[in-house]
XYZ file of C-alpha atoms in Angstrom:
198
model
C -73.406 241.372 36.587
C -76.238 239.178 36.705
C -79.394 241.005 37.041
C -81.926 238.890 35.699
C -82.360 236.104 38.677
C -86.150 235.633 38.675
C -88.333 235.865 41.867
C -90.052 232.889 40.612
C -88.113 229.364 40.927
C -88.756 225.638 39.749
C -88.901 222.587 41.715
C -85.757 221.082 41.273
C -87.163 217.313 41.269
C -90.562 218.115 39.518
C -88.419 219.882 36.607
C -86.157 217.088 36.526
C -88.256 214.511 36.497
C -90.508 216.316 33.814
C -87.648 217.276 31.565
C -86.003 213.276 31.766
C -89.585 211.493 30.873
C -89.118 213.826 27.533
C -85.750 212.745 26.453
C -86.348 208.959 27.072
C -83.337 207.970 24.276
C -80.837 210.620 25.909
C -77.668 209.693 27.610
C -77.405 211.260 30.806
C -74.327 212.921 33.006
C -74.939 213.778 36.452
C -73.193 216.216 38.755
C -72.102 215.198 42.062
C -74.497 215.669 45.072
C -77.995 217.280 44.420
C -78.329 216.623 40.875
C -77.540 212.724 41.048
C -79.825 212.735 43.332
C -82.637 214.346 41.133
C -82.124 212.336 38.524
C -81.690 209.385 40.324
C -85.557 210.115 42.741
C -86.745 210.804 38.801
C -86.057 206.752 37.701
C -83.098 204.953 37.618
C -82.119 204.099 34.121
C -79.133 202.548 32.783
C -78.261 205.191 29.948
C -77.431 207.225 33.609
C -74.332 207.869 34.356
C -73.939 209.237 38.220
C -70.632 211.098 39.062
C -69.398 210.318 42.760
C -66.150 212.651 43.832
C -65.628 214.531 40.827
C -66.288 217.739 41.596
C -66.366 219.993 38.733
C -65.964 216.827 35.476
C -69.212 216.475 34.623
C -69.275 218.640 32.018
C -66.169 217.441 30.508
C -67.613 214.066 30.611
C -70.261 214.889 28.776
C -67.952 216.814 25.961
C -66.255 213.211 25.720
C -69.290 211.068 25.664
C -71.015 213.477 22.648
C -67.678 213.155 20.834
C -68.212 209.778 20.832
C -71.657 209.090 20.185
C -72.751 211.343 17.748
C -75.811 209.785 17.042
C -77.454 210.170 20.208
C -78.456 213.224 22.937
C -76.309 213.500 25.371
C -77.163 215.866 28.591
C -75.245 216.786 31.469
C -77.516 217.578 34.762
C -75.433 219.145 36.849
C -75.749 221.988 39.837
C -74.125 225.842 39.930
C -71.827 225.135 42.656
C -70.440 221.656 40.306
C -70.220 223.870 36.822
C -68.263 226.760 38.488
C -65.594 224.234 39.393
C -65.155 223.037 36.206
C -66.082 226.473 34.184
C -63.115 225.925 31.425
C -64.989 222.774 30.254
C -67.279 225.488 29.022
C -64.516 226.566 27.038
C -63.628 223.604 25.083
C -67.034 223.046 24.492
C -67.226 226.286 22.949
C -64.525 225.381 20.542
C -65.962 221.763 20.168
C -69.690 222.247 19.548
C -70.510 218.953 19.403
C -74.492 219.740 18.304
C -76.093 216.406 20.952
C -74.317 217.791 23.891
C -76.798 219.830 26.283
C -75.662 221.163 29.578
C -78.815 221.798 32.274
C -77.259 223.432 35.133
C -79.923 223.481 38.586
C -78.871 226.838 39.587
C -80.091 227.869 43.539
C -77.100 230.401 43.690
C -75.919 227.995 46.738
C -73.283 224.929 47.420
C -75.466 222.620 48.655
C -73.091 219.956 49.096
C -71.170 222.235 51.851
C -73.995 223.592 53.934
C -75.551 225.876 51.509
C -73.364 228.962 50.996
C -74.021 231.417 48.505
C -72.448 230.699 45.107
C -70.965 232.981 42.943
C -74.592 232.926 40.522
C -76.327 234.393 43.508
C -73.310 237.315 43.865
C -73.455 239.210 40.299
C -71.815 236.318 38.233
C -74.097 235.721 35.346
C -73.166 232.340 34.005
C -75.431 232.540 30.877
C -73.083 235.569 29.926
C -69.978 233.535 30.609
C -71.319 230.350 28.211
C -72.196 232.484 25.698
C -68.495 234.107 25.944
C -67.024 230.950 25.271
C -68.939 230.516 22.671
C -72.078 228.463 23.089
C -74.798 230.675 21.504
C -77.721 228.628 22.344
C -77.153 229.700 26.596
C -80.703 230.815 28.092
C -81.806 230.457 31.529
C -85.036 229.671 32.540
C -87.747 229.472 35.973
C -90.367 227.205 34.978
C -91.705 224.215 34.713
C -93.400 225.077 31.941
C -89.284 225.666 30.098
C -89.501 221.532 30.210
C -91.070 220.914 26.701
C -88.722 223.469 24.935
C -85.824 222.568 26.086
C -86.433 219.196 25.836
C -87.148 219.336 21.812
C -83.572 221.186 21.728
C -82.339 218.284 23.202
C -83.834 215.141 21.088
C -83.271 217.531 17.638
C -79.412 217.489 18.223
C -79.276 220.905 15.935
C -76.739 222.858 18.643
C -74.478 222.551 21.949
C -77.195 223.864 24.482
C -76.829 225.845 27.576
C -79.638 226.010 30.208
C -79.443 227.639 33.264
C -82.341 226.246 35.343
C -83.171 228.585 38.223
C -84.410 226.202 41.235
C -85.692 226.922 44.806
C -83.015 226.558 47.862
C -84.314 223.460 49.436
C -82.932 220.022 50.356
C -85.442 217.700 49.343
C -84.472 214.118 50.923
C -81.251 212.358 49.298
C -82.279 209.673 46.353
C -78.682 207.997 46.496
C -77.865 206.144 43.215
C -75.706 203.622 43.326
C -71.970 203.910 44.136
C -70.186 201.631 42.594
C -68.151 203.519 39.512
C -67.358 199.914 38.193
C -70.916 199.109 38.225
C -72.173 202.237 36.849
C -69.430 202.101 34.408
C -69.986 198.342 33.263
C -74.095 199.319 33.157
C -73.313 202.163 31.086
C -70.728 200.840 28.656
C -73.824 197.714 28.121
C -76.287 199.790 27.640
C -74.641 200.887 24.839
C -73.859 197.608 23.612
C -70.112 197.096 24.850
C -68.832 194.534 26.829
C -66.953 195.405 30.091
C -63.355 195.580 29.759
């Protein structure tokens, strides 16, 4: 059971945006809904890469992408309600522990995309618990701003697979929508990292 959910709460967008002006070289994997949103409202960039409809793959995307580009920091920003749909990526992360990969989950214990019922982090499931159980040691959760600057040097030193559970208020702050296009974001991507489009 998950007794340690914290009275106090960050801002989803002021943590976001804080957190992505401090990883400026990262590659970045959003969640569906909320979280593409945040990251989006924080600065579009073209090292983004937006997730429309795939509930639950962002995390696995990101396990791909770090595979694959070693050399960089790759971070998935993703919601509660989109990382308990996919929860076995956790597990082949756990076996993979690729060291770039860091997964910041925007936990307010709610689905937001589906009018805001209570998800299974705000019943007893402690999701910290279940990363570390699948083997990803470096799983904390945090409730402040202040957890930016930390967890941002975890991210540009590349020394583990990372795990933050970012405790965030319950509100709807107005939809940023990034683009939908998967082609586009996919072509953008693929250039920024200096390939052509297929």
């Amino acid at each position: 059971m998950n007794t340690k959910t914290p009275a106090q709460r960050a801002d989803r967008r002021e943590f976001v945006a804080k957190l992505i002006a401090a990883i400026p070289d990262a590659l970045i994997v959003t969640g569906l809904g909320s979280a593409s949103y945040d990251v989006f409202a924080s600065g579009d960039r073209e090292r983004n890469y937006y997730l429309w409809g795939a509930m639950g793959g962002a995390a696995s995307l990101g396990l791909g992408l770090a595979l694959a580009q070693r050399d960089k920091s790759v971070v998935v920003i993703t919601g509660d309600g989109e990382q308990l749909m996919g929860i076995g990526s956790l597990g082949t992360i756990g076996v993979k522990q690729p060291k770039n990969l860091s997964i910041v989950m925007l936990d307010n214990g709610h689905f937001g995309e589906t009018g805001m019922q209570r998800s299974h982090s705000s019943l007893g499931a402690d999701l910290v618990a279940v990363a570390r159980g699948f083997g990803i040691a470096d799983a904390f959760s945090v409730s402040s701003i202040d957890a930016c600057e930390d967890l941002a040097e975890r991210i540009n030193a590349r020394r583990q697979t990372t795990f933050a559970q970012v405790f965030i208020d319950a509100n709807e702050p107005p939809r940023a929508l990034p683009p939908r296009d998967g082609s586009y974001i996919k072509n953008r991507f693929r250039a920024a990292l200096g390939f052509t489009p297929f």
